[in-house]
CSV table of C-alpha atoms in Angstrom, one decimal:
chain,number,residue,atom,x,y,z
G,1,ILE,CA,109.7,254.0,300.0
G,2,TYR,CA,109.1,252.2,296.7
G,3,VAL,CA,111.3,249.3,297.9
G,4,GLN,CA,109.2,249.0,301.0
G,5,ILE,CA,106.1,248.7,298.9
G,6,MET,CA,107.7,246.0,296.8
G,7,ASP,CA,108.8,244.2,300.0
G,8,GLU,CA,105.3,244.3,301.4
G,9,VAL,CA,103.9,242.7,298.2
G,10,ARG,CA,106.6,240.0,298.3
G,11,ARG,CA,105.9,239.4,302.0
G,12,GLY,CA,102.2,238.9,301.1
G,13,LEU,CA,103.2,236.3,298.6
G,14,VAL,CA,105.5,234.4,300.9
G,15,LEU,CA,102.9,234.5,303.8
G,16,GLY,CA,100.1,233.5,301.4
G,17,THR,CA,98.0,236.7,302.0
G,18,LEU,CA,98.4,237.5,298.3
G,19,LYS,CA,97.5,234.8,295.8
G,20,PRO,CA,97.5,234.6,292.0
G,21,GLU,CA,95.0,237.0,290.3
G,22,ASP,CA,94.6,239.1,293.5
G,23,ALA,CA,94.2,242.7,292.6
G,24,LEU,CA,96.6,245.2,294.2
G,25,PRO,CA,95.2,248.6,295.3
G,26,SER,CA,95.2,251.2,292.6
G,27,VAL,CA,98.2,253.5,292.4
G,28,ARG,CA,96.1,256.4,293.6
G,29,GLN,CA,94.5,254.5,296.4
G,30,LEU,CA,97.7,253.1,297.8
G,31,ALA,CA,99.4,256.5,297.4
G,32,ALA,CA,96.6,258.1,299.4
G,33,ASP,CA,96.6,255.4,302.0
G,34,LEU,CA,100.4,255.6,302.5
G,35,ARG,CA,100.5,259.4,302.0
G,36,VAL,CA,103.2,259.1,299.3
G,37,ASN,CA,103.5,260.5,295.8
G,38,PRO,CA,101.6,258.3,293.3
G,39,ASN,CA,104.8,258.1,291.2
G,40,THR,CA,106.4,256.2,294.1
G,41,VAL,CA,103.7,253.5,294.0
G,42,ALA,CA,103.8,253.4,290.2
G,43,GLN,CA,107.6,252.9,290.4
G,44,ALA,CA,107.1,249.9,292.8
G,45,TYR,CA,104.4,248.4,290.6
G,46,ARG,CA,106.6,248.8,287.5
G,47,GLU,CA,109.5,247.1,289.2
G,48,LEU,CA,107.3,244.3,290.4
G,49,GLU,CA,105.9,243.9,286.8
G,50,ARG,CA,109.5,243.8,285.4
G,51,GLU,CA,110.3,241.0,287.9
G,52,GLY,CA,107.2,239.1,286.8
G,53,VAL,CA,105.5,239.3,290.2
G,54,VAL,CA,102.5,241.3,288.9
G,55,TYR,CA,100.9,242.2,285.6
G,56,VAL,CA,98.7,245.1,284.5
G,57,ARG,CA,95.3,244.8,282.8
G,58,ARG,CA,94.6,248.1,281.1
G,59,GLY,CA,91.7,249.8,282.8
G,60,GLN,CA,91.3,247.1,285.4
G,61,GLY,CA,94.4,247.3,287.6
G,62,THR,CA,97.5,245.5,288.7
G,63,PHE,CA,97.3,241.8,289.6
G,64,ILE,CA,99.5,239.1,291.1
G,65,THR,CA,100.8,236.7,288.4
G,66,ASP,CA,100.5,232.9,288.6
G,67,ALA,CA,104.3,232.6,288.1
G,68,SER,CA,104.9,234.6,291.3
G,69,THR,CA,103.6,231.7,293.4
G,70,ASN,CA,105.4,228.7,291.9
G,71,GLY,CA,107.9,226.9,294.1
G,72,THR,CA,111.0,228.4,292.6
G,73,GLU,CA,109.6,231.9,292.5
G,74,ARG,CA,108.3,231.6,296.1
G,75,ARG,CA,111.7,230.4,297.2
G,76,ALA,CA,113.4,233.3,295.4
G,77,LEU,CA,111.0,235.8,296.9
G,78,ALA,CA,111.5,234.4,300.4
G,79,ARG,CA,115.2,234.5,300.0
G,80,GLY,CA,115.0,238.2,298.9
G,81,VAL,CA,112.8,239.0,301.9
G,82,ALA,CA,115.3,237.2,304.2
G,83,GLU,CA,118.3,239.0,302.7
G,84,ARG,CA,116.7,242.4,303.2
G,85,ALA,CA,115.7,241.5,306.8
G,86,LEU,CA,119.2,240.3,307.6
G,87,VAL,CA,120.8,243.5,306.2
G,88,ASP,CA,118.3,245.6,308.2
G,89,ALA,CA,119.0,243.5,311.3
G,90,HIS,CA,122.7,243.9,311.0
G,91,ARG,CA,122.2,247.7,310.7
G,92,ASN,CA,120.4,247.6,314.0
G,93,GLY,CA,123.0,245.4,315.8
G,94,ILE,CA,120.9,242.2,315.6
G,95,GLY,CA,122.7,239.0,314.7
G,96,ALA,CA,121.5,236.3,312.3
G,97,ASP,CA,120.6,233.7,315.0
G,98,GLU,CA,118.6,236.3,316.9
G,99,LEU,CA,116.8,237.3,313.7
G,100,VAL,CA,116.0,233.7,312.9
G,101,ASP,CA,114.6,233.2,316.4
G,102,ALA,CA,112.5,236.3,316.1
G,103,ILE,CA,111.1,235.2,312.7
G,104,ARG,CA,110.2,231.8,314.2
G,105,GLU,CA,108.4,233.5,317.0
G,106,VAL,CA,106.5,235.7,314.6
G,107,ALA,CA,105.7,232.8,312.3
G,108,ASP,CA,104.4,230.7,315.3
G,109,THR,CA,102.2,233.6,316.3
G,110,HIS,CA,100.8,233.9,312.8
G,111,THR,CA,100.3,230.2,312.5
G,112,LYS,CA,98.4,230.0,315.8
G,113,GLY,CA,96.3,232.9,314.6
G,114,ASP,CA,95.3,231.0,311.5
G,115,ALA,CA,94.2,227.9,313.4
């Protein structure tokens, strides 16, 4: 589950829904929302901090770093999301071309929604 939490944060960065200095929900709040153990959320946040995606301000919360949105980092994040999506697709009998087509369809839908 903690990997899924990490993936969602990365996805938010790639899609632009999370930006530098955005606060993430508190560990307790996200754990309650997802109905998971707070230690699971804390583990995800620690890993994201170790990767340089987020940082912690004592007493204030967990925030997205500026470094997480630079071009190289964004590309690495996007590649990681793509690799996990491809592995998941293969597990479900979906080929790479079919996955790419589906991603384009979803991206087109999201782009039209933003316009």
